[in-house]
PDB file of C-alpha atoms in Angstrom:
ATOM      1  CA  MET O   1      51.538 103.313  64.331  1.00  0.00           C
ATOM      2  CA  PRO O   2      54.831 103.226  62.410  1.00  0.00           C
ATOM      3  CA  GLU O   3      55.894 106.352  64.294  1.00  0.00           C
ATOM      4  CA  ASP O   4      55.559 104.488  67.601  1.00  0.00           C
ATOM      5  CA  VAL O   5      57.840 101.755  66.294  1.00  0.00           C
ATOM      6  CA  GLY O   6      60.434 104.373  65.321  1.00  0.00           C
ATOM      7  CA  PHE O   7      60.383 105.939  68.767  1.00  0.00           C
ATOM      8  CA  SER O   8      60.585 102.520  70.384  1.00  0.00           C
ATOM      9  CA  HIS O   9      63.608 101.684  68.256  1.00  0.00           C
ATOM     10  CA  MET O  10      65.212 105.004  69.176  1.00  0.00           C
ATOM     11  CA  ASP O  11      64.508 104.396  72.879  1.00  0.00           C
ATOM     12  CA  ASP O  12      66.146 100.964  72.623  1.00  0.00           C
ATOM     13  CA  HIS O  13      69.134 102.514  70.881  1.00  0.00           C
ATOM     14  CA  LEU O  14      69.445 105.209  73.570  1.00  0.00           C
ATOM     15  CA  ASP O  15      69.171 102.550  76.295  1.00  0.00           C
ATOM     16  CA  ARG O  16      72.048 100.608  74.701  1.00  0.00           C
ATOM     17  CA  ILE O  17      74.134 103.790  74.522  1.00  0.00           C
ATOM     18  CA  GLU O  18      73.424 104.521  78.200  1.00  0.00           C
ATOM     19  CA  ASP O  19      74.404 100.952  79.123  1.00  0.00           C
ATOM     20  CA  ARG O  20      77.675 101.270  77.207  1.00  0.00           C
ATOM     21  CA  LEU O  21      78.452 104.607  78.820  1.00  0.00           C
ATOM     22  CA  SER O  22      77.696 103.155  82.237  1.00  0.00           C
ATOM     23  CA  ARG O  23      80.054 100.224  81.615  1.00  0.00           C
ATOM     24  CA  MET O  24      82.731 102.596  80.298  1.00  0.00           C
ATOM     25  CA  GLU O  25      82.313 104.783  83.378  1.00  0.00           C
ATOM     26  CA  GLY O  26      82.833 101.716  85.564  1.00  0.00           C
ATOM     27  CA  LYS O  27      85.966 100.784  83.619  1.00  0.00           C
ATOM     28  CA  ILE O  28      87.309 104.335  83.885  1.00  0.00           C
ATOM     29  CA  ASP O  29      86.666 104.341  87.647  1.00  0.00           C
ATOM     30  CA  ALA O  30      88.491 101.016  87.948  1.00  0.00           C
ATOM     31  CA  LEU O  31      91.402 102.380  85.902  1.00  0.00           C
ATOM     32  CA  VAL O  32      91.675 105.520  88.043  1.00  0.00           C
ATOM     33  CA  THR O  33      91.535 103.431  91.215  1.00  0.00           C
ATOM     34  CA  GLY O  34      94.214 101.104  89.838  1.00  0.00           C
ATOM     35  CA  LEU O  35      96.456 104.024  88.953  1.00  0.00           C
ATOM     36  CA  ALA O  36      96.027 105.479  92.443  1.00  0.00           C
ATOM     37  CA  VAL O  37      96.943 102.136  94.012  1.00  0.00           C
ATOM     38  CA  HIS O  38     100.020 101.821  91.805  1.00  0.00           C
ATOM     39  CA  GLY O  39     100.962 105.425  92.608  1.00  0.00           C
ATOM     40  CA  GLU O  40     100.807 104.619  96.319  1.00  0.00           C
ATOM     41  CA  ARG O  41     102.947 101.528  95.788  1.00  0.00           C
ATOM     42  CA  ILE O  42     105.530 103.499  93.821  1.00  0.00           C
ATOM     43  CA  THR O  43     105.614 106.161  96.540  1.00  0.00           C
ATOM     44  CA  ARG O  44     106.097 103.503  99.233  1.00  0.00           C
ATOM     45  CA  ILE O  45     108.870 101.840  97.212  1.00  0.00           C
ATOM     46  CA  GLU O  46     110.629 105.178  96.644  1.00  0.00           C
ATOM     47  CA  THR O  47     110.308 106.065 100.333  1.00  0.00           C
ATOM     48  CA  TRP O  48     111.669 102.655 101.347  1.00  0.00           C
ATOM     49  CA  ARG O  49     114.527 103.005  98.843  1.00  0.00           C
ATOM     50  CA  ASP O  50     115.383 106.506 100.089  1.00  0.00           C
ATOM     51  CA  ASP O  51     115.259 105.381 103.730  1.00  0.00           C
ATOM     52  CA  HIS O  52     117.359 102.304 102.955  1.00  0.00           C
ATOM     53  CA  GLN O  53     119.907 104.405 101.038  1.00  0.00           C
ATOM     54  CA  LYS O  54     120.109 106.918 103.917  1.00  0.00           C
ATOM     55  CA  VAL O  55     120.738 104.111 106.404  1.00  0.00           C
ATOM     56  CA  GLU O  56     123.414 102.684 104.092  1.00  0.00           C
ATOM     57  CA  ASP O  57     125.002 106.130 103.661  1.00  0.00           C
ATOM     58  CA  ASP O  58     124.966 106.689 107.431  1.00  0.00           C
ATOM     59  CA  ARG O  59     126.528 103.267 107.965  1.00  0.00           C
ATOM     60  CA  THR O  60     129.325 103.843 105.449  1.00  0.00           C
ATOM     61  CA  GLY O  61     129.792 107.513 106.313  1.00  0.00           C
ATOM     62  CA  ARG O  62     129.252 108.456 102.694  1.00  0.00           C
ATOM     63  CA  GLU O  63     127.516 111.727 101.892  1.00  0.00           C
ATOM     64  CA  ARG O  64     124.470 111.626  99.750  1.00  0.00           C
ATOM     65  CA  TRP O  65     124.450 113.835  96.695  1.00  0.00           C
ATOM     66  CA  THR O  66     121.010 114.978  95.669  1.00  0.00           C
ATOM     67  CA  ILE O  67     120.083 116.519  92.342  1.00  0.00           C
ATOM     68  CA  GLY O  68     119.862 119.930  94.008  1.00  0.00           C
ATOM     69  CA  THR O  69     123.373 119.568  95.408  1.00  0.00           C
ATOM     70  CA  LEU O  70     124.743 118.509  92.027  1.00  0.00           C
ATOM     71  CA  VAL O  71     123.060 121.454  90.281  1.00  0.00           C
ATOM     72  CA  ALA O  72     124.462 123.871  92.868  1.00  0.00           C
ATOM     73  CA  VAL O  73     127.987 122.449  92.501  1.00  0.00           C
ATOM     74  CA  ALA O  74     127.750 122.557  88.694  1.00  0.00           C
ATOM     75  CA  SER O  75     126.539 126.174  88.820  1.00  0.00           C
ATOM     76  CA  VAL O  76     129.409 127.250  91.058  1.00  0.00           C
ATOM     77  CA  ALA O  77     131.892 125.371  88.855  1.00  0.00           C
ATOM     78  CA  ALA O  78     130.513 127.042  85.711  1.00  0.00           C
ATOM     79  CA  LEU O  79     130.731 130.447  87.385  1.00  0.00           C
ATOM     80  CA  ALA O  80     134.327 129.790  88.469  1.00  0.00           C
ATOM     81  CA  ILE O  81     135.322 128.629  84.987  1.00  0.00           C
ATOM     82  CA  GLY O  82     133.647 131.698  83.492  1.00  0.00           C
ATOM     83  CA  LEU O  83     135.597 133.991  85.835  1.00  0.00           C
ATOM     84  CA  VAL O  84     138.897 132.247  85.084  1.00  0.00           C
ATOM     85  CA  LEU O  85     138.408 132.403  81.313  1.00  0.00           C
ATOM     86  CA  ARG O  86     137.496 136.067  81.426  1.00  0.00           C
TER      87      ARG O  86
END
């Protein structure tokens, strides 16, 4: 009979572990969902900001300098300086 009690105790312990894992899985799912929602919000904010900035640039006639444009200009400037110093 004592062996049955040991197995019963082990079954209870395994049930508690399964319950904890189930709750943790639910929390992880909620966290992933929350991150996805925040990612969507950030994307919408960035899109709105970019659209707003483009409208403002169009209104003022100012050109918009992107990172790619700045890198290209810096590369050409470095090449020109290198040729002059040669």
